[in-house]
Coordinates of C-alpha atoms and ligand atoms in Angstrom, one line a residue:
M1 CA 48.6 110.9 160.7
G2 CA 51.0 107.9 162.3
R3 CA 48.9 105.5 160.1
S4 CA 49.1 107.2 156.9
Y5 CA 53.0 108.0 157.5
L6 CA 53.5 104.3 158.1
S7 CA 51.6 103.1 154.9
V8 CA 53.5 105.9 152.9
R9 CA 56.7 104.3 154.2
M10 CA 55.6 100.6 153.5
R11 CA 54.5 101.7 150.1
I12 CA 57.8 103.4 149.4
K13 CA 59.5 100.3 150.8
R14 CA 57.4 98.0 148.5
H15 CA 58.4 100.4 145.6
K16 CA 62.0 99.9 146.7
V17 CA 62.1 96.2 146.7
F18 CA 60.2 96.4 143.1
L19 CA 63.0 98.7 141.8
V20 CA 65.6 96.5 143.4
C21 CA 64.2 93.4 141.5
L22 CA 63.8 95.2 138.4
L23 CA 67.4 96.3 138.2
G24 CA 68.5 92.9 139.3
I25 CA 66.7 91.4 136.2
C26 CA 68.0 94.1 134.1
V27 CA 71.6 93.5 135.2
I28 CA 71.1 89.6 134.7
S29 CA 69.5 90.0 131.4
F30 CA 72.2 92.4 130.4
L31 CA 74.8 90.1 131.4
H32 CA 73.1 87.3 129.9
Y33 CA 72.8 89.1 126.4
Y34 CA 76.5 90.3 126.9
T35 CA 77.9 86.6 127.4
A36 CA 75.7 85.4 124.8
L37 CA 77.0 87.8 122.1
H38 CA 80.6 87.1 123.0
S39 CA 80.6 83.4 123.3
I40 CA 78.3 82.4 120.4
S41 CA 78.9 82.9 116.8
L42 CA 77.2 86.2 116.1
L43 CA 75.3 84.8 113.0
Q44 CA 74.0 82.2 115.1
E45 CA 72.7 84.5 117.8
L46 CA 71.3 87.5 115.9
S47 CA 69.5 85.7 112.8
S48 CA 66.1 84.3 113.2
P49 CA 65.9 80.7 113.1
S50 CA 64.8 80.4 109.2
S51 CA 67.1 83.3 108.0
H52 CA 69.8 82.1 110.3
L53 CA 70.0 78.6 108.3
K54 CA 69.7 80.3 105.2
T55 CA 72.7 82.9 105.9
L56 CA 74.6 80.0 107.3
K57 CA 74.2 77.9 104.4
M58 CA 75.0 80.8 102.1
L59 CA 78.2 81.8 103.8
R60 CA 79.5 78.2 103.6
G61 CA 78.3 78.1 100.3
F62 CA 80.4 80.8 99.2
F63 CA 83.2 80.2 101.4
W64 CA 84.0 76.5 101.6
N65 CA 81.7 74.2 99.4
F66 CA 81.7 76.1 96.1
P67 CA 80.0 74.0 93.5
T68 CA 82.8 73.4 91.0
D69 CA 80.5 73.5 87.9
D70 CA 79.9 76.5 85.7
I71 CA 77.8 79.5 87.0
H72 CA 74.7 80.2 85.6
F73 CA 73.5 83.6 85.6
K74 CA 70.4 85.2 85.4
Q75 CA 70.2 86.5 81.8
N76 CA 68.9 90.3 82.2
G77 CA 72.5 91.6 81.7
Q78 CA 72.3 94.3 84.1
K79 CA 75.4 95.0 85.9
S80 CA 73.8 95.2 89.2
S81 CA 72.1 92.0 88.8
H82 CA 75.0 89.6 88.5
Q83 CA 76.5 91.0 91.4
K84 CA 74.2 88.7 93.4
G85 CA 74.3 86.3 90.5
F86 CA 74.6 82.6 91.9
V87 CA 76.9 83.4 94.7
D88 CA 73.9 85.1 96.6
L89 CA 75.9 86.6 99.2
P90 CA 74.6 86.5 102.9
D91 CA 72.1 89.4 103.5
L92 CA 73.1 92.6 104.7
P93 CA 74.3 92.7 108.3
D94 CA 71.4 94.5 109.9
A95 CA 71.3 97.3 112.4
K96 CA 71.7 94.9 115.3
Q97 CA 74.7 93.3 114.1
V98 CA 76.3 96.8 113.7
V99 CA 75.2 97.9 117.5
T100 CA 76.7 94.6 119.0
N101 CA 80.1 95.4 117.6
L102 CA 80.4 98.8 118.6
H103 CA 83.2 97.7 120.8
L104 CA 85.2 96.6 117.8
Q105 CA 84.6 99.8 116.2
K106 CA 85.4 102.0 119.1
Q107 CA 88.5 100.0 120.4
I108 CA 91.4 102.0 120.9
F109 CA 95.0 100.4 120.6
D110 CA 97.7 101.1 123.3
L111 CA 100.9 100.8 121.8
H112 CA 103.7 99.8 124.0
D113 CA 107.4 99.3 123.8
D114 CA 108.6 96.0 122.9
S115 CA 110.9 94.4 125.6
T116 CA 112.1 91.4 123.7
P117 CA 116.0 91.2 124.1
F118 CA 117.0 91.2 120.5
F119 CA 120.4 92.2 121.2
I120 CA 122.9 90.5 123.5
H121 CA 125.7 92.2 125.1
T122 CA 128.8 90.1 124.8
E123 CA 131.5 89.8 127.8
P124 CA 134.1 91.9 125.5
G125 CA 131.7 94.4 125.2
A126 CA 130.2 93.9 121.8
V127 CA 126.4 94.2 121.1
C128 CA 125.3 91.4 118.8
F129 CA 121.9 90.7 117.2
H130 CA 120.8 87.3 119.1
E131 CA 119.1 85.8 116.0
G132 CA 121.8 86.9 113.5
T133 CA 124.7 85.6 115.5
D134 CA 126.5 82.6 115.5
L135 CA 126.4 81.9 119.2
A136 CA 128.9 78.9 119.6
A137 CA 131.5 81.0 117.5
L138 CA 130.8 84.1 119.8
A139 CA 131.6 81.9 123.2
S140 CA 135.0 80.7 121.8
H141 CA 135.6 84.0 120.4
G142 CA 135.0 85.5 123.7
R143 CA 137.2 83.1 125.4
L144 CA 140.3 83.7 122.9
L145 CA 140.0 87.5 123.4
K146 CA 139.9 86.7 127.1
H147 CA 142.6 84.7 127.2
Y148 CA 144.7 87.2 125.1
E149 CA 143.6 90.2 127.3
E150 CA 145.1 88.2 130.4
R151 CA 148.5 87.5 128.9
T152 CA 149.0 90.9 127.3
P153 CA 147.6 93.5 129.7
L154 CA 146.2 96.5 127.9
K155 CA 145.8 100.2 128.8
D156 CA 142.4 101.4 129.2
D157 CA 142.1 103.5 126.1
S158 CA 143.4 100.7 123.8
I159 CA 140.9 98.3 125.5
N160 CA 138.3 101.0 124.4
A161 CA 139.7 101.1 120.8
G162 CA 139.6 97.5 120.9
K163 CA 136.2 97.2 121.7
K164 CA 135.0 98.9 118.6
E165 CA 136.4 96.4 116.5
I166 CA 134.9 93.5 117.8
R167 CA 132.8 92.0 115.2
C168 CA 130.0 89.4 116.3
P169 CA 130.2 86.4 114.3
C170 CA 127.5 86.3 111.9
R171 CA 125.3 83.3 110.7
Q172 CA 124.6 82.9 107.1
G173 CA 122.2 85.6 105.8
W174 CA 123.0 88.1 108.5
H175 CA 125.6 91.2 108.2
G176 CA 127.2 94.0 109.8
P177 CA 129.1 94.4 113.0
Q178 CA 126.0 93.4 115.1
C179 CA 124.9 90.7 112.5
G180 CA 121.6 92.5 112.4
I181 CA 121.6 93.7 109.0
P182 CA 119.7 90.9 106.8
T183 CA 120.5 90.2 103.4
V184 CA 117.7 91.9 101.8
V185 CA 118.8 95.1 103.5
Y186 CA 122.8 94.2 102.8
H187 CA 122.0 93.9 99.2
S188 CA 119.6 96.9 99.0
N189 CA 120.3 100.3 97.6
L190 CA 120.2 101.9 101.1
P191 CA 123.0 104.5 100.7
S192 CA 123.6 104.9 104.3
K193 CA 123.7 101.0 105.3
S194 CA 127.3 101.2 106.5
K195 CA 126.2 103.8 109.1
V196 CA 123.2 102.0 110.3
T197 CA 123.1 101.5 114.4
P198 CA 121.0 99.3 116.4
R199 CA 118.4 101.1 118.6
K200 CA 118.2 100.8 122.6
V201 CA 114.3 100.5 122.2
P202 CA 112.9 98.9 118.9
R203 CA 110.7 101.0 117.0
R204 CA 107.0 100.0 117.0
V205 CA 105.6 98.7 113.9
I206 CA 102.1 99.4 112.4
N207 CA 100.9 97.3 109.4
A208 CA 97.9 98.7 107.8
I209 CA 95.7 96.6 105.2
N210 CA 92.3 96.6 103.8
I211 CA 90.6 93.3 103.6
N212 CA 88.1 91.7 101.1
H213 CA 88.3 87.8 101.1
E214 CA 92.0 87.5 101.2
F215 CA 91.7 85.2 104.2
D216 CA 94.4 82.8 103.3
L217 CA 97.0 85.5 102.7
L218 CA 95.9 87.1 105.8
H219 CA 96.9 84.2 108.0
T220 CA 100.1 84.0 106.1
R221 CA 100.7 87.9 106.8
F222 CA 99.8 87.4 110.5
H223 CA 102.4 84.4 110.8
E224 CA 105.1 86.0 108.8
L225 CA 104.8 89.5 110.8
A226 CA 103.6 88.2 114.1
D227 CA 106.7 89.0 116.0
V228 CA 107.8 92.3 114.4
V229 CA 104.5 94.1 113.9
D230 CA 103.0 95.6 117.0
T231 CA 99.5 96.4 115.5
F232 CA 97.8 95.4 112.6
L233 CA 95.1 97.8 111.2
V234 CA 92.6 96.1 109.2
C235 CA 89.8 97.7 107.5
E236 CA 86.7 96.0 106.4
S237 CA 83.8 97.8 104.6
N238 CA 80.1 96.7 104.0
F239 CA 80.4 97.8 100.6
T240 CA 82.3 96.0 97.7
A241 CA 84.8 98.4 95.7
Y242 CA 82.0 98.4 93.0
G243 CA 79.5 100.0 95.7
D244 CA 77.3 96.6 96.3
A245 CA 76.7 95.2 99.6
R246 CA 78.9 93.2 101.2
P247 CA 78.9 91.1 104.3
L248 CA 81.4 91.7 107.1
Y249 CA 83.1 88.3 106.8
F250 CA 86.2 89.6 108.7
Q251 CA 84.4 90.7 111.7
H252 CA 82.5 87.3 111.6
L253 CA 85.8 85.3 111.7
I254 CA 87.1 87.7 114.5
L255 CA 84.1 87.2 116.7
N256 CA 84.1 83.3 116.0
G257 CA 87.5 82.9 117.2
T258 CA 89.5 82.1 113.8
F259 CA 91.9 85.1 114.5
D260 CA 92.1 84.6 118.5
Y261 CA 95.9 83.8 117.9
I262 CA 96.5 87.1 117.0
K263 CA 93.5 89.2 118.0
H264 CA 95.4 91.1 120.6
K265 CA 97.3 92.8 117.9
I266 CA 94.3 93.7 115.5
L267 CA 92.6 97.0 115.4
Y268 CA 89.4 96.5 113.5
I269 CA 88.2 99.2 111.3
F270 CA 84.8 99.2 109.7
L271 CA 84.3 101.4 106.7
D272 CA 80.4 102.0 106.9
H273 CA 79.9 104.1 103.7
F274 CA 81.0 104.5 100.1
P275 CA 82.6 107.6 98.8
D276 CA 80.8 110.1 96.8
G277 CA 81.7 109.4 93.1
G278 CA 83.0 106.1 93.8
R279 CA 80.5 104.2 91.4
M280 CA 81.4 106.6 88.5
D281 CA 85.1 106.5 89.1
G282 CA 86.3 103.2 90.8
W283 CA 89.7 104.8 91.5
I284 CA 88.0 107.0 93.9
A285 CA 86.5 104.2 96.0
D286 CA 89.9 102.5 95.9
D287 CA 91.9 105.6 97.2
Y288 CA 89.3 106.1 99.9
L289 CA 89.6 102.8 101.2
R290 CA 93.4 103.8 102.2
T291 CA 92.6 107.0 103.2
Y292 CA 89.9 105.9 105.7
L293 CA 92.1 103.1 106.7
T294 CA 95.0 105.1 107.8
K295 CA 93.2 108.2 109.1
N296 CA 90.4 106.0 111.1
G297 CA 93.2 103.6 112.3
M298 CA 96.0 106.0 113.4
A299 CA 93.6 108.1 115.2
R300 CA 92.7 105.1 117.5
I301 CA 96.3 104.5 118.3
Q302 CA 97.4 105.6 121.7
G303 CA 101.1 106.1 122.6
L304 CA 102.3 106.5 118.9
K305 CA 106.0 107.9 118.6
P306 CA 107.4 110.0 115.6
D307 CA 109.9 107.5 114.9
D308 CA 107.4 104.3 114.8
V309 CA 107.0 102.6 111.4
F310 CA 103.9 102.7 109.3
I311 CA 103.3 100.2 106.5
L312 CA 100.6 100.1 104.3
N313 CA 100.0 97.1 102.0
D314 CA 97.2 95.7 100.0
A315 CA 96.0 92.4 101.3
D316 CA 98.2 90.7 98.4
E317 CA 101.5 92.3 99.3
I318 CA 103.0 90.3 102.2
P319 CA 106.7 91.8 103.3
S320 CA 109.1 89.1 104.4
R321 CA 109.8 89.3 108.3
D322 CA 113.5 90.1 108.0
G323 CA 113.4 93.4 106.3
I324 CA 110.7 94.8 108.5
L325 CA 112.7 93.6 111.8
F326 CA 115.4 95.5 110.4
L327 CA 113.2 98.9 110.2
K328 CA 112.2 97.9 113.9
L329 CA 115.7 97.7 115.3
Y330 CA 118.0 100.1 113.3
D331 CA 118.5 103.6 113.1
G332 CA 120.1 105.5 110.1
W333 CA 118.0 104.4 107.1
T334 CA 116.1 106.9 104.9
E335 CA 112.3 107.1 104.1
P336 CA 109.9 106.4 102.1
V337 CA 111.0 102.7 102.1
G338 CA 109.9 100.3 99.2
I339 CA 109.7 96.7 99.2
H340 CA 110.7 94.5 96.2
L341 CA 108.3 91.9 96.0
R342 CA 108.4 88.5 94.2
K343 CA 105.4 88.6 91.8
S344 CA 103.2 85.8 90.9
L345 CA 99.8 85.1 89.6
Y346 CA 97.1 82.7 90.9
G347 CA 99.3 81.0 93.3
F348 CA 103.2 81.2 93.9
F349 CA 103.6 78.7 91.0
W350 CA 103.2 81.2 88.1
R351 CA 106.2 83.5 89.0
Q352 CA 106.6 86.5 86.9
Y353 CA 109.6 88.3 85.7
G354 CA 111.4 90.9 87.9
T355 CA 110.0 92.5 91.4
L356 CA 107.4 94.9 92.1
N357 CA 108.9 97.5 94.4
V358 CA 106.2 99.4 96.2
L359 CA 106.7 102.2 98.3
S360 CA 105.0 101.0 101.6
A361 CA 106.6 102.4 104.6
C362 CA 107.6 105.5 106.3
T363 CA 107.9 106.7 110.1
A364 CA 104.8 108.3 111.6
A365 CA 106.5 111.5 111.8
M366 CA 106.6 111.6 108.0
L367 CA 103.2 110.1 107.4
F368 CA 101.8 113.1 109.6
K369 CA 104.2 116.0 108.5
V370 CA 104.6 115.2 104.7
Y371 CA 101.5 112.8 103.9
K372 CA 99.0 114.7 106.1
G373 CA 98.1 111.5 107.9
D374 CA 96.8 110.0 104.6
G375 CA 98.4 106.6 103.5
I376 CA 97.5 107.3 99.8
Y377 CA 100.1 109.7 99.4
L378 CA 102.7 107.3 100.6
R379 CA 102.0 104.9 97.8
R380 CA 102.3 107.4 95.1
R381 CA 105.8 108.4 94.3
S382 CA 105.2 112.2 94.6
Y383 CA 106.6 112.7 98.2
Y384 CA 109.2 115.3 97.0
T385 CA 106.6 117.6 95.5
M386 CA 104.5 117.6 98.8
S387 CA 104.2 120.7 100.8
G388 CA 105.6 119.4 104.0
F389 CA 108.7 117.3 102.5
R390 CA 111.6 120.1 102.3
E391 CA 110.8 121.1 105.9
Y392 CA 110.6 117.4 107.2
E393 CA 113.6 116.7 105.4
N394 CA 115.4 119.4 106.9
S395 CA 114.3 118.5 110.6
T396 CA 115.6 114.9 110.1
G397 CA 119.2 116.4 109.1
R398 CA 119.6 114.1 106.3
V399 CA 118.9 114.0 102.7
L400 CA 115.7 111.8 102.3
V401 CA 116.2 109.5 99.2
P402 CA 113.9 106.4 98.8
W403 CA 115.3 103.3 98.9
A404 CA 113.8 99.9 98.9
I405 CA 114.4 96.6 100.8
G406 CA 115.8 93.8 98.5
S407 CA 116.9 94.2 95.0
P408 CA 115.7 93.0 91.8
V409 CA 117.1 89.7 92.6
H410 CA 116.7 89.6 96.3
Y411 CA 112.8 89.3 97.1
A412 CA 111.9 91.1 100.2
G413 CA 108.3 89.9 100.2
W414 CA 105.6 88.4 97.8
H415 CA 103.0 90.1 96.0
C416 CA 100.6 87.1 95.0
S417 CA 98.0 88.5 92.5
W418 CA 94.4 86.7 92.2
C419 CA 95.7 84.0 94.5
F420 CA 92.6 82.4 95.4
K421 CA 90.5 79.1 94.6
P422 CA 88.3 79.7 91.5
E423 CA 85.5 80.9 93.6
G424 CA 87.5 83.4 95.1
I425 CA 88.6 84.9 91.8
Y426 CA 84.9 84.8 90.5
Y427 CA 84.2 86.9 93.8
K428 CA 86.8 89.3 92.9
L429 CA 85.8 89.6 89.7
V430 CA 82.3 90.6 90.6
S431 CA 83.3 93.1 93.4
A432 CA 86.0 94.9 91.6
Q433 CA 86.0 98.5 91.2
N434 CA 84.6 100.2 88.4
G435 CA 87.5 101.8 86.6
D436 CA 90.0 99.3 86.2
F437 CA 89.1 98.8 82.9
P438 CA 88.2 96.4 81.0
R439 CA 86.2 95.1 84.0
W440 CA 86.5 91.4 83.4
G441 CA 83.5 90.8 86.0
D442 CA 81.3 92.3 83.1
Y443 CA 81.9 89.5 80.7
G444 CA 79.6 86.4 81.4
E445 CA 81.9 83.9 80.0
K446 CA 84.9 85.2 81.9
R447 CA 82.8 84.5 85.3
K448 CA 82.7 80.7 84.5
M449 CA 84.3 78.5 86.8
S450 CA 85.8 76.3 83.7
Y451 CA 87.0 79.5 82.2
I452 CA 88.8 80.6 85.5
K453 CA 90.3 77.2 86.1
E454 CA 91.7 77.2 82.6
L455 CA 93.4 80.3 83.5
I456 CA 94.9 78.8 86.6
R457 CA 96.1 76.0 84.6
T458 CA 97.7 77.9 81.9
G459 CA 98.6 81.3 83.7
G460 CA 96.7 83.0 81.2
W461 CA 95.0 86.5 81.7
F462 CA 91.5 87.6 81.0
D463 CA 92.5 89.3 77.6
G464 CA 93.4 85.7 76.3
S465 CA 97.1 86.3 76.6
E466 CA 99.3 83.9 78.0
P467 CA 102.5 85.4 79.6
D468 CA 106.0 83.6 79.4
Y469 CA 106.8 82.5 82.8
P470 CA 110.4 81.2 84.5
P471 CA 109.9 77.9 85.7
T472 CA 109.7 77.5 89.5
D473 CA 110.4 75.1 92.1
P474 CA 108.6 75.3 95.6
K475 CA 112.1 74.4 97.1
E476 CA 113.7 77.6 95.6
H477 CA 114.5 80.5 98.0
M478 CA 111.6 82.7 98.8
Y479 CA 109.3 80.7 96.8
A480 CA 106.5 81.3 99.4
P481 CA 106.3 82.8 102.5
K482 CA 107.1 80.1 105.6
Y483 CA 103.6 79.6 107.1
L484 CA 102.5 78.3 103.6
L485 CA 105.3 76.0 103.2
D486 CA 104.9 74.7 106.8
N487 CA 101.2 73.9 106.0
Y488 CA 101.7 72.5 102.4
D489 CA 98.9 70.4 102.3
K490 CA 96.3 72.8 103.4
Y491 CA 97.7 75.6 101.2
H492 CA 98.4 73.3 98.2
Y493 CA 96.5 75.1 96.0
L494 CA 98.6 77.9 96.3
L495 CA 102.0 76.1 96.1
E496 CA 101.4 74.0 93.2
N497 CA 99.2 74.4 90.0
P498 CA 96.2 72.5 90.9
Y499 CA 95.0 71.7 87.1
A500 CA 98.3 71.2 85.8
K501 CA 98.2 67.9 83.7
K502 CA 100.5 65.6 85.2
Ligands
LIG601 C1 76.8 99.8 105.9 O1 76.6 100.2 107.4 C2 76.1 101.5 107.6 C3 75.9 101.8 108.9 O2 75.5 100.6 109.7 C4 74.7 101.5 107.0 O3 74.0 103.0 107.2 C5 74.9 101.3 105.3 O4 73.4 101.3 104.8 C6 75.5 99.8 105.3 N1 75.8 99.6 103.6 C7 75.0 98.8 103.2 C8 75.5 98.4 101.9 O5 74.3 98.3 103.6
LIG602 C1 84.1 80.6 111.8 O1 83.3 80.8 110.9 C2 83.7 80.2 109.6 C3 82.6 80.8 108.5 O2 81.4 80.7 109.1 C4 84.0 78.7 109.9 O3 84.3 78.0 108.5 C5 85.0 78.3 111.1 O4 85.0 77.2 111.5 C6 84.4 79.2 112.3 N1 85.6 79.0 113.2 C7 85.3 78.8 114.5 C8 86.3 78.7 115.5 O5 84.1 78.5 114.9
LIG603 C1 116.3 124.3 107.7 O1 117.2 124.3 108.9 C2 117.9 125.5 109.3 C3 118.4 125.4 110.4 O2 118.3 124.1 111.0 C4 117.3 126.6 109.0 O3 117.6 127.9 109.1 C5 116.5 126.7 107.5 O4 115.6 127.8 107.4 C6 115.6 125.3 107.6 N1 115.1 125.4 106.1 C7 113.6 125.0 105.9 C8 113.5 125.0 104.3 O5 113.0 124.8 106.6

């Protein structure tokens, strides 16, 4: 009895030791796997040595060292075959890759109040917008006022009356009593612009975009808006707008550290399916991207407030910072909000006449009460026919008329179409949706590198036309976003026509 009891206990003990060891091995290998995933580039880690080399070569080939000669295509003329064409995109992300990035897909973003001291409270009791105020003038102004008050003591009520008249001395480009109204709002058609008031706590700003391969413009957006946008919702699909397979380039770049400077503000959204009917009618696919981006993205934000600002852009639409900062810091503007964008093609050098005024912003309250939480409705101009609109307008206590930041002669951002190197234009051609006819990617001769370069050189369009452009100068006001101008050599191809004959 005793002996068998003992041996049972020993056996249990041995089992225990074995289990503990097993558990230890599990933990260690899990940790090892986990850190490996985080520190090593995803592609390097997950691909087998041979396919890894191939994938990397193809990725690099596509992204960076694209051959400059004409592309030769397989001659079977099938729509689907040219998708792979020469560019031979990397293989689909496999199941393993999807699993490893669950944390990106499930990530929740917590919105917090921005405690940046945007305004200063002056001694005479005025509130001035820090950046827009001439601080030296303010200091001497304050001294004068104090001096005056000491010599002619005022009664309490007249001091209060005096306070209202104190205006901050504004720097060039800033207006209003607090110097917080930028020129693009001052010259806009905002009916209530004389009645706007600075907020005590800034609104949180959410900027949502879909991304394909506009990575230079993405860096530009992030730098332009980094200090005014609280979170960027960035959606990427493993399908092109045409319905073909597409590698998750952006995910790769997030994981390999390319966006570390802004990663804390990015909410990554992965669209893993293609909408029904999207292949027949490309507009369905186009709309669906925005719907999914908004719905999935907004559902993963915590701490959203009704007066937060939602801005939906295409990847090639970059609002300038000052106008967005105004939305963040002021009360009293109406919605929906459009933005007048400077239009250009292939780079900033082919500027087009006029502006593109796109409805792009509204409050979170309006997004949900009027637009049903679907960003696609914001981009259309039919808000007043939407069922929730009258009720929502009533609840705000004011007449909601749309207005736009900027004006036809005051750019409040940039719309840079087809702003890529030739290889990027090629990729945009073949991944374009089926519906924006004619679909130039279907014509072999229009996909040739020499043809694409000639378009960039002349500012011509795929239909053979050569529009009339006004002259431009990189030194002109609002020529291009600051980040690009600050990195002129790196982004030279967007700032000066690379093929112009000197
Ligand atoms: C995209 O990812 C989803 C989920 O992993 C997968 O089911 C689908 O087949 C992928 N799409 C393509 C084109 O491979
Ligand atoms: C990330 O990957 C891209 C493309 O593969 C590469 O060009 C870039 O240098 C990588 N960045 C880092 C920080 O590894
Ligand atoms: C608007 O608000 C008022 C009171 O605030 C209410 O009496 C009226 O029914 C509302 N109208 C609509 C269309 O909601």
